[in-house]
PDB file of C-alpha atoms in Angstrom:
ATOM      1  CA  MET A   1       2.909   2.511  19.117  1.00 97.00           C
ATOM      2  CA  LYS A   2       1.646   1.056  15.851  1.00 97.00           C
ATOM      3  CA  ILE A   3       0.297   3.573  13.347  1.00 98.00           C
ATOM      4  CA  LEU A   4      -0.899   3.564   9.755  1.00 98.00           C
ATOM      5  CA  VAL A   5      -0.083   6.498   7.476  1.00 98.00           C
ATOM      6  CA  CYS A   6      -1.841   6.993   4.151  1.00 98.00           C
ATOM      7  CA  ILE A   7      -1.678   9.740   1.526  1.00 97.00           C
ATOM      8  CA  ASP A   8      -3.629  10.286  -1.669  1.00 93.00           C
ATOM      9  CA  ASP A   9      -3.828  12.613  -4.678  1.00 80.00           C
ATOM     10  CA  THR A  10      -0.440  14.324  -4.401  1.00 71.00           C
ATOM     11  CA  ASP A  11       0.633  14.167  -8.047  1.00 63.00           C
ATOM     12  CA  ASN A  12      -0.085  15.260 -11.586  1.00 56.00           C
ATOM     13  CA  LEU A  13       0.855  13.663 -14.898  1.00 58.00           C
ATOM     14  CA  GLU A  14       4.318  15.272 -14.923  1.00 63.00           C
ATOM     15  CA  SER A  15       5.288  14.930 -11.253  1.00 67.00           C
ATOM     16  CA  ARG A  16       6.604  12.197  -9.011  1.00 79.00           C
ATOM     17  CA  GLY A  17       3.967   9.682  -7.992  1.00 79.00           C
ATOM     18  CA  THR A  18       2.215   9.501  -4.638  1.00 87.00           C
ATOM     19  CA  GLY A  19       4.080   6.273  -3.929  1.00 88.00           C
ATOM     20  CA  ASP A  20       7.409   8.097  -4.047  1.00 92.00           C
ATOM     21  CA  LEU A  21       6.207  10.617  -1.473  1.00 94.00           C
ATOM     22  CA  ALA A  22       4.890   7.854   0.789  1.00 96.00           C
ATOM     23  CA  THR A  23       8.246   6.091   0.582  1.00 96.00           C
ATOM     24  CA  GLU A  24      10.079   9.276   1.531  1.00 96.00           C
ATOM     25  CA  LEU A  25       7.771   9.812   4.516  1.00 97.00           C
ATOM     26  CA  ALA A  26       8.392   6.252   5.680  1.00 97.00           C
ATOM     27  CA  GLU A  27      12.149   6.744   5.334  1.00 97.00           C
ATOM     28  CA  GLU A  28      12.041  10.080   7.171  1.00 97.00           C
ATOM     29  CA  ILE A  29      10.535   8.412  10.242  1.00 98.00           C
ATOM     30  CA  GLU A  30      13.616   6.220  10.499  1.00 97.00           C
ATOM     31  CA  LYS A  31      16.082   8.988   9.634  1.00 97.00           C
ATOM     32  CA  ARG A  32      14.727  11.129  12.470  1.00 97.00           C
ATOM     33  CA  GLY A  33      14.804   8.276  14.954  1.00 97.00           C
ATOM     34  CA  TRP A  34      11.045   8.390  15.498  1.00 98.00           C
ATOM     35  CA  GLY A  35      10.582   4.676  14.881  1.00 97.00           C
ATOM     36  CA  SER A  36      10.607   2.023  12.160  1.00 97.00           C
ATOM     37  CA  SER A  37       8.521   1.793   8.991  1.00 97.00           C
ATOM     38  CA  GLN A  38       7.274  -1.079   6.876  1.00 94.00           C
ATOM     39  CA  PHE A  39       6.698  -1.355   3.132  1.00 93.00           C
ATOM     40  CA  VAL A  40       4.317   0.894   1.200  1.00 96.00           C
ATOM     41  CA  THR A  41       1.196  -0.598  -0.380  1.00 96.00           C
ATOM     42  CA  ARG A  42      -0.872   0.734  -3.276  1.00 94.00           C
ATOM     43  CA  HIS A  43      -4.652   0.517  -2.912  1.00 94.00           C
ATOM     44  CA  GLN A  44      -6.850   0.826  -5.987  1.00 89.00           C
ATOM     45  CA  LEU A  45      -9.986   2.932  -5.545  1.00 87.00           C
ATOM     46  CA  LEU A  46     -13.003   3.509  -7.775  1.00 74.00           C
ATOM     47  CA  VAL A  47     -12.287   4.930 -11.220  1.00 65.00           C
ATOM     48  CA  HIS A  48     -15.306   7.098 -12.050  1.00 56.00           C
ATOM     49  CA  PRO A  49     -15.964  10.401 -13.879  1.00 59.00           C
ATOM     50  CA  ASP A  50     -17.144  11.985 -10.609  1.00 56.00           C
ATOM     51  CA  VAL A  51     -13.919  11.078  -8.792  1.00 57.00           C
ATOM     52  CA  PRO A  52     -10.912  13.328  -9.553  1.00 58.00           C
ATOM     53  CA  TYR A  53      -7.643  11.433  -9.993  1.00 52.00           C
ATOM     54  CA  THR A  54      -4.403  11.608 -11.948  1.00 54.00           C
ATOM     55  CA  SER A  55      -4.204   8.272 -13.733  1.00 52.00           C
ATOM     56  CA  HIS A  56      -5.294   5.292 -11.616  1.00 61.00           C
ATOM     57  CA  ASN A  57      -6.983   6.661  -8.441  1.00 73.00           C
ATOM     58  CA  SER A  58      -4.941   4.794  -5.882  1.00 83.00           C
ATOM     59  CA  SER A  59      -3.775   5.690  -2.382  1.00 93.00           C
ATOM     60  CA  MET A  60      -0.484   4.767  -0.715  1.00 95.00           C
ATOM     61  CA  CYS A  61      -0.238   3.442   2.833  1.00 97.00           C
ATOM     62  CA  PHE A  62       2.441   2.185   5.205  1.00 97.00           C
ATOM     63  CA  GLU A  63       2.648   0.926   8.768  1.00 97.00           C
ATOM     64  CA  ALA A  64       5.107   2.312  11.306  1.00 98.00           C
ATOM     65  CA  ASP A  65       6.003   1.627  14.919  1.00 98.00           C
ATOM     66  CA  ILE A  66       6.873   4.908  16.648  1.00 98.00           C
ATOM     67  CA  ASP A  67       7.448   6.345  20.095  1.00 96.00           C
ATOM     68  CA  PRO A  68       4.134   7.955  21.181  1.00 97.00           C
ATOM     69  CA  ASP A  69       5.971  11.227  21.851  1.00 97.00           C
ATOM     70  CA  TYR A  70       6.619  11.572  18.121  1.00 98.00           C
ATOM     71  CA  LEU A  71       3.040  11.175  16.898  1.00 98.00           C
ATOM     72  CA  GLN A  72       2.273  14.894  16.680  1.00 98.00           C
ATOM     73  CA  PRO A  73       5.709  15.807  15.273  1.00 98.00           C
ATOM     74  CA  LEU A  74       5.143  13.164  12.598  1.00 98.00           C
ATOM     75  CA  ILE A  75       1.720  14.566  11.702  1.00 98.00           C
ATOM     76  CA  ASP A  76       3.145  18.098  11.598  1.00 98.00           C
ATOM     77  CA  TYR A  77       6.061  17.029   9.417  1.00 97.00           C
ATOM     78  CA  ALA A  78       3.873  15.007   7.030  1.00 97.00           C
ATOM     79  CA  SER A  79       1.443  17.914   6.691  1.00 97.00           C
ATOM     80  CA  GLU A  80       4.177  20.383   5.793  1.00 96.00           C
ATOM     81  CA  TYR A  81       5.829  17.829   3.527  1.00 95.00           C
ATOM     82  CA  LEU A  82       2.637  17.349   1.507  1.00 94.00           C
ATOM     83  CA  LYS A  83       2.109  21.099   1.212  1.00 92.00           C
ATOM     84  CA  ARG A  84       5.666  21.473  -0.060  1.00 92.00           C
ATOM     85  CA  GLU A  85       6.034  18.413  -2.279  1.00 89.00           C
ATOM     86  CA  SER A  86       2.567  17.834  -3.750  1.00 85.00           C
ATOM     87  CA  ALA A  87       2.237  18.794  -7.393  1.00 81.00           C
ATOM     88  CA  PRO A  88       0.309  21.813  -8.714  1.00 84.00           C
ATOM     89  CA  GLY A  89      -3.309  20.910  -9.370  1.00 79.00           C
ATOM     90  CA  SER A  90      -3.317  18.000  -6.926  1.00 83.00           C
ATOM     91  CA  ASP A  91      -5.724  17.610  -4.003  1.00 88.00           C
ATOM     92  CA  PRO A  92      -3.585  15.928  -1.323  1.00 92.00           C
ATOM     93  CA  GLY A  93      -4.990  14.247   1.752  1.00 95.00           C
ATOM     94  CA  LEU A  94      -3.282  12.750   4.804  1.00 97.00           C
ATOM     95  CA  CYS A  95      -4.579  10.201   7.286  1.00 98.00           C
ATOM     96  CA  VAL A  96      -2.727   8.945  10.366  1.00 98.00           C
ATOM     97  CA  ALA A  97      -4.376   6.320  12.565  1.00 98.00           C
ATOM     98  CA  VAL A  98      -3.148   4.896  15.863  1.00 98.00           C
ATOM     99  CA  VAL A  99      -4.237   1.296  15.483  1.00 96.00           C
ATOM    100  CA  ASP A 100      -4.894   0.562  19.170  1.00 95.00           C
ATOM    101  CA  ARG A 101      -7.027   3.698  19.523  1.00 94.00           C
ATOM    102  CA  LEU A 102      -9.413   2.876  16.703  1.00 93.00           C
ATOM    103  CA  THR A 103     -12.842   2.478  18.238  1.00 88.00           C
ATOM    104  CA  ASP A 104     -14.380   0.659  15.262  1.00 94.00           C
ATOM    105  CA  THR A 105     -11.988  -1.091  12.901  1.00 95.00           C
ATOM    106  CA  GLY A 106     -14.910  -2.582  11.003  1.00 96.00           C
ATOM    107  CA  ALA A 107     -16.171   0.884  10.083  1.00 97.00           C
ATOM    108  CA  VAL A 108     -12.883   2.060   8.593  1.00 97.00           C
ATOM    109  CA  MET A 109     -12.455  -1.193   6.659  1.00 97.00           C
ATOM    110  CA  ALA A 110     -16.016  -0.854   5.341  1.00 97.00           C
ATOM    111  CA  PHE A 111     -15.210   2.709   4.226  1.00 97.00           C
ATOM    112  CA  GLY A 112     -12.214   1.375   2.326  1.00 96.00           C
ATOM    113  CA  ARG A 113     -14.308  -1.244   0.556  1.00 96.00           C
ATOM    114  CA  LYS A 114     -16.949   1.350  -0.345  1.00 95.00           C
ATOM    115  CA  ALA A 115     -14.291   3.612  -1.856  1.00 94.00           C
ATOM    116  CA  LYS A 116     -13.536   0.826  -4.331  1.00 92.00           C
ATOM    117  CA  GLU A 117     -17.184   0.629  -5.409  1.00 90.00           C
ATOM    118  CA  GLU A 118     -18.950   3.948  -4.718  1.00 90.00           C
ATOM    119  CA  VAL A 119     -18.407   7.684  -5.110  1.00 87.00           C
ATOM    120  CA  LEU A 120     -17.720   9.043  -1.606  1.00 92.00           C
ATOM    121  CA  ASN A 121     -17.206  12.646  -0.505  1.00 93.00           C
ATOM    122  CA  LYS A 122     -15.108  14.613   1.962  1.00 94.00           C
ATOM    123  CA  GLY A 123     -17.971  15.031   4.403  1.00 95.00           C
ATOM    124  CA  MET A 124     -18.313  11.273   4.768  1.00 96.00           C
ATOM    125  CA  ALA A 125     -14.580  10.931   5.336  1.00 97.00           C
ATOM    126  CA  TYR A 126     -14.364  13.702   7.933  1.00 97.00           C
ATOM    127  CA  ASP A 127     -17.421  12.437   9.816  1.00 97.00           C
ATOM    128  CA  LEU A 128     -15.976   8.942  10.105  1.00 97.00           C
ATOM    129  CA  ALA A 129     -12.499  10.211  11.000  1.00 97.00           C
ATOM    130  CA  ALA A 130     -13.952  12.276  13.853  1.00 96.00           C
ATOM    131  CA  GLU A 131     -15.964   9.298  15.056  1.00 95.00           C
ATOM    132  CA  LEU A 132     -12.900   7.044  15.006  1.00 94.00           C
ATOM    133  CA  ASP A 133     -10.476   9.641  16.425  1.00 93.00           C
ATOM    134  CA  VAL A 134      -7.988   9.482  13.555  1.00 97.00           C
ATOM    135  CA  HIS A 135      -6.081  12.382  12.037  1.00 98.00           C
ATOM    136  CA  LEU A 136      -7.437  13.420   8.629  1.00 98.00           C
ATOM    137  CA  SER A 137      -6.333  16.596   6.869  1.00 97.00           C
ATOM    138  CA  GLU A 138      -6.164  18.183   3.418  1.00 95.00           C
ATOM    139  CA  HIS A 139      -3.152  20.072   2.110  1.00 94.00           C
ATOM    140  CA  GLY A 140      -4.014  21.790  -1.141  1.00 87.00           C
ATOM    141  CA  GLY A 141      -6.496  22.029  -3.983  1.00 87.00           C
ATOM    142  CA  THR A 142      -9.943  20.716  -3.184  1.00 89.00           C
ATOM    143  CA  GLY A 143      -8.557  18.366  -0.537  1.00 88.00           C
ATOM    144  CA  GLN A 144     -10.540  15.514  -2.052  1.00 90.00           C
ATOM    145  CA  GLY A 145      -7.580  13.243  -1.344  1.00 91.00           C
ATOM    146  CA  VAL A 146      -8.802  12.859   2.244  1.00 95.00           C
ATOM    147  CA  VAL A 147     -11.316  10.300   0.959  1.00 96.00           C
ATOM    148  CA  GLY A 148      -8.626   8.061  -0.496  1.00 95.00           C
ATOM    149  CA  ALA A 149      -6.329   8.618   2.479  1.00 97.00           C
ATOM    150  CA  LEU A 150      -8.915   7.332   4.945  1.00 97.00           C
ATOM    151  CA  ALA A 151      -9.961   4.542   2.580  1.00 97.00           C
ATOM    152  CA  GLY A 152      -6.361   3.396   2.246  1.00 97.00           C
ATOM    153  CA  ILE A 153      -6.091   3.037   6.023  1.00 98.00           C
ATOM    154  CA  GLY A 154      -9.101   0.727   6.020  1.00 97.00           C
ATOM    155  CA  LEU A 155      -7.862  -1.315   3.075  1.00 97.00           C
ATOM    156  CA  ARG A 156      -4.380  -1.780   4.538  1.00 97.00           C
ATOM    157  CA  MET A 157      -5.930  -2.720   7.876  1.00 96.00           C
ATOM    158  CA  SER A 158      -8.055  -5.387   6.191  1.00 96.00           C
ATOM    159  CA  GLY A 159      -4.841  -7.223   5.310  1.00 94.00           C
ATOM    160  CA  LYS A 160      -6.230  -8.455   2.009  1.00 93.00           C
ATOM    161  CA  ASP A 161      -5.933  -5.534  -0.374  1.00 95.00           C
ATOM    162  CA  GLY A 162      -3.090  -3.795  -2.114  1.00 94.00           C
ATOM    163  CA  ARG A 163       0.156  -4.367  -3.963  1.00 93.00           C
ATOM    164  CA  MET A 164       3.574  -3.581  -2.520  1.00 93.00           C
ATOM    165  CA  LYS A 165       5.186  -0.551  -4.105  1.00 91.00           C
ATOM    166  CA  GLY A 166       8.204  -1.389  -6.213  1.00 89.00           C
ATOM    167  CA  TRP A 167       9.610  -4.701  -7.353  1.00 89.00           C
ATOM    168  CA  LEU A 168      10.977  -7.662  -5.444  1.00 92.00           C
ATOM    169  CA  LYS A 169      14.705  -8.232  -5.810  1.00 91.00           C
ATOM    170  CA  ILE A 170      15.116 -11.992  -6.074  1.00 93.00           C
ATOM    171  CA  SER A 171      18.428 -13.681  -6.830  1.00 93.00           C
ATOM    172  CA  THR A 172      17.970 -16.565  -9.266  1.00 92.00           C
ATOM    173  CA  ASP A 173      19.914 -19.283 -11.014  1.00 92.00           C
ATOM    174  CA  ASN A 174      19.209 -18.732 -14.708  1.00 91.00           C
ATOM    175  CA  GLY A 175      15.833 -17.252 -13.856  1.00 91.00           C
ATOM    176  CA  LEU A 176      14.846 -19.990 -11.400  1.00 94.00           C
ATOM    177  CA  ALA A 177      14.593 -19.937  -7.600  1.00 95.00           C
ATOM    178  CA  ARG A 178      13.298 -22.247  -4.877  1.00 96.00           C
ATOM    179  CA  VAL A 179      10.472 -20.951  -2.718  1.00 96.00           C
ATOM    180  CA  GLY A 180      12.597 -21.387   0.407  1.00 95.00           C
ATOM    181  CA  ASP A 181      15.399 -19.293  -1.078  1.00 95.00           C
ATOM    182  CA  ILE A 182      12.942 -16.596  -2.166  1.00 96.00           C
ATOM    183  CA  LEU A 183      11.570 -16.331   1.368  1.00 96.00           C
ATOM    184  CA  MET A 184      15.047 -16.161   2.909  1.00 94.00           C
ATOM    185  CA  GLN A 185      15.996 -13.120   0.825  1.00 91.00           C
ATOM    186  CA  SER A 186      12.768 -11.150   1.242  1.00 89.00           C
ATOM    187  CA  SER A 187      10.103 -10.050   3.723  1.00 88.00           C
ATOM    188  CA  LEU A 188       7.504 -12.264   2.045  1.00 94.00           C
ATOM    189  CA  ARG A 189       5.294 -14.486   4.172  1.00 94.00           C
ATOM    190  CA  GLY A 190       4.901 -17.041   1.436  1.00 96.00           C
ATOM    191  CA  VAL A 191       4.346 -17.899  -2.214  1.00 97.00           C
ATOM    192  CA  ARG A 192       0.804 -18.659  -3.355  1.00 96.00           C
ATOM    193  CA  THR A 193      -0.978 -19.690  -6.510  1.00 95.00           C
ATOM    194  CA  MET A 194      -3.730 -17.441  -7.831  1.00 94.00           C
ATOM    195  CA  ASP A 195      -6.337 -19.887  -6.512  1.00 92.00           C
ATOM    196  CA  GLY A 196      -4.935 -19.682  -2.982  1.00 91.00           C
ATOM    197  CA  LYS A 197      -2.641 -22.702  -2.620  1.00 94.00           C
ATOM    198  CA  GLU A 198       0.545 -22.016  -0.654  1.00 95.00           C
ATOM    199  CA  LEU A 199       3.630 -23.618  -2.173  1.00 95.00           C
ATOM    200  CA  GLY A 200       6.191 -25.630  -0.237  1.00 94.00           C
ATOM    201  CA  HIS A 201       9.788 -24.499   0.191  1.00 95.00           C
ATOM    202  CA  GLU A 202      11.136 -27.040  -2.309  1.00 94.00           C
ATOM    203  CA  GLU A 203       9.012 -25.860  -5.241  1.00 94.00           C
ATOM    204  CA  THR A 204      10.938 -24.138  -8.031  1.00 94.00           C
ATOM    205  CA  ILE A 205       9.649 -20.885  -9.514  1.00 95.00           C
ATOM    206  CA  ALA A 206      10.470 -19.253 -12.835  1.00 93.00           C
ATOM    207  CA  VAL A 207      11.000 -15.640 -11.767  1.00 95.00           C
ATOM    208  CA  ASP A 208      10.074 -13.072 -14.381  1.00 91.00           C
ATOM    209  CA  GLU A 209      11.545  -9.580 -14.498  1.00 88.00           C
ATOM    210  CA  LYS A 210      10.192  -7.173 -11.851  1.00 89.00           C
ATOM    211  CA  PRO A 211       7.948  -9.476  -9.766  1.00 94.00           C
ATOM    212  CA  LYS A 212       5.480  -7.789  -7.406  1.00 92.00           C
ATOM    213  CA  ALA A 213       4.007  -8.860  -4.064  1.00 95.00           C
ATOM    214  CA  VAL A 214       0.420  -8.437  -2.877  1.00 96.00           C
ATOM    215  CA  MET A 215      -1.230  -8.236   0.546  1.00 95.00           C
ATOM    216  CA  ILE A 216      -3.094 -11.381   1.627  1.00 94.00           C
ATOM    217  CA  ASP A 217      -4.033 -12.486   5.155  1.00 92.00           C
ATOM    218  CA  GLY A 218      -2.226  -9.525   6.669  1.00 91.00           C
ATOM    219  CA  GLY A 219       1.115  -9.944   4.929  1.00 92.00           C
ATOM    220  CA  PRO A 220       2.971  -9.792   1.599  1.00 95.00           C
ATOM    221  CA  TYR A 221       2.883 -12.794  -0.721  1.00 96.00           C
ATOM    222  CA  LEU A 222       4.374 -13.553  -4.110  1.00 97.00           C
ATOM    223  CA  MET A 223       1.738 -14.858  -6.511  1.00 96.00           C
ATOM    224  CA  VAL A 224       2.475 -17.511  -9.121  1.00 96.00           C
ATOM    225  CA  SER A 225       0.631 -19.031 -12.068  1.00 94.00           C
ATOM    226  CA  PRO A 226       0.958 -22.433 -13.781  1.00 92.00           C
ATOM    227  CA  VAL A 227       3.506 -22.931 -16.546  1.00 89.00           C
ATOM    228  CA  ASP A 228       2.146 -24.891 -19.504  1.00 79.00           C
ATOM    229  CA  ASP A 229       5.501 -25.963 -20.883  1.00 72.00           C
ATOM    230  CA  GLY A 230       8.138 -25.194 -18.285  1.00 60.00           C
ATOM    231  CA  ASP A 231      10.544 -28.089 -18.875  1.00 72.00           C
ATOM    232  CA  GLY A 232       9.878 -29.458 -15.398  1.00 77.00           C
ATOM    233  CA  VAL A 233       9.118 -26.087 -13.778  1.00 87.00           C
ATOM    234  CA  ARG A 234       5.461 -25.892 -12.757  1.00 90.00           C
ATOM    235  CA  TRP A 235       5.143 -22.258 -11.650  1.00 94.00           C
ATOM    236  CA  ARG A 236       5.994 -18.765 -12.852  1.00 94.00           C
ATOM    237  CA  THR A 237       5.571 -15.408 -11.115  1.00 95.00           C
ATOM    238  CA  THR A 238       2.203 -13.915 -12.040  1.00 94.00           C
ATOM    239  CA  PRO A 239       2.456 -10.924 -14.419  1.00 90.00           C
ATOM    240  CA  ARG A 240       1.600  -7.511 -13.020  1.00 86.00           C
ATOM    241  CA  GLN A 241      -1.471  -7.108 -15.227  1.00 85.00           C
ATOM    242  CA  GLN A 242      -3.039 -10.191 -13.642  1.00 88.00           C
ATOM    243  CA  LEU A 243      -2.609  -8.766 -10.129  1.00 89.00           C
ATOM    244  CA  LYS A 244      -5.068  -5.914 -10.612  1.00 81.00           C
ATOM    245  CA  ARG A 245      -7.714  -7.577  -8.451  1.00 81.00           C
ATOM    246  CA  PHE A 246      -5.518  -7.107  -5.368  1.00 82.00           C
TER     247      PHE A 246
END
């Protein structure tokens, strides 16, 4: 059974980030033999004075494939985990959606897009969650994190929003790697330019330190930008600061 799990607003300026907690939840699913988990993605939401957040207002989401018998144990564990591990002063929210049970995927994706542009409230989130039959719960503070948790589900489901948590580990030869070799040593679906062109396997990329992947067309891609004077190398991994639109 395919599920999406998203958490939001679990940290403060001194604590571990929400991404670390999401990663631990994903790992716990596999440790307990409940199923398998995919990578965690970070989804940027609206930064606004009326929206409480720690530093960037982003939610963290991952996909998992679990035995249906473990759905409720997973929800129970995640709920207790957030109560225990979320930082003082945070407003943690949890959302767990069974993908095949969603009655209106368009509605949850629209909610995610709105959360990037408008100030939304808990009532809106709970109303939609009840309508869609997804689990949505708060675990401390004001519980405002339920808005971002539900929004993150919609954004991950859209397949065209978010950056993978962490950095890609790519083996290179003096900082260079062929696209084909990059794909063989990673879970990437491809390498694309910032204007959408997918590069062939024989193209050579200058790989900068700590490259990141983004979600496009339902999967993770490495983004590259032109090199002005690359001594024969045409492409370089796109710096993190230029990936903010994803």
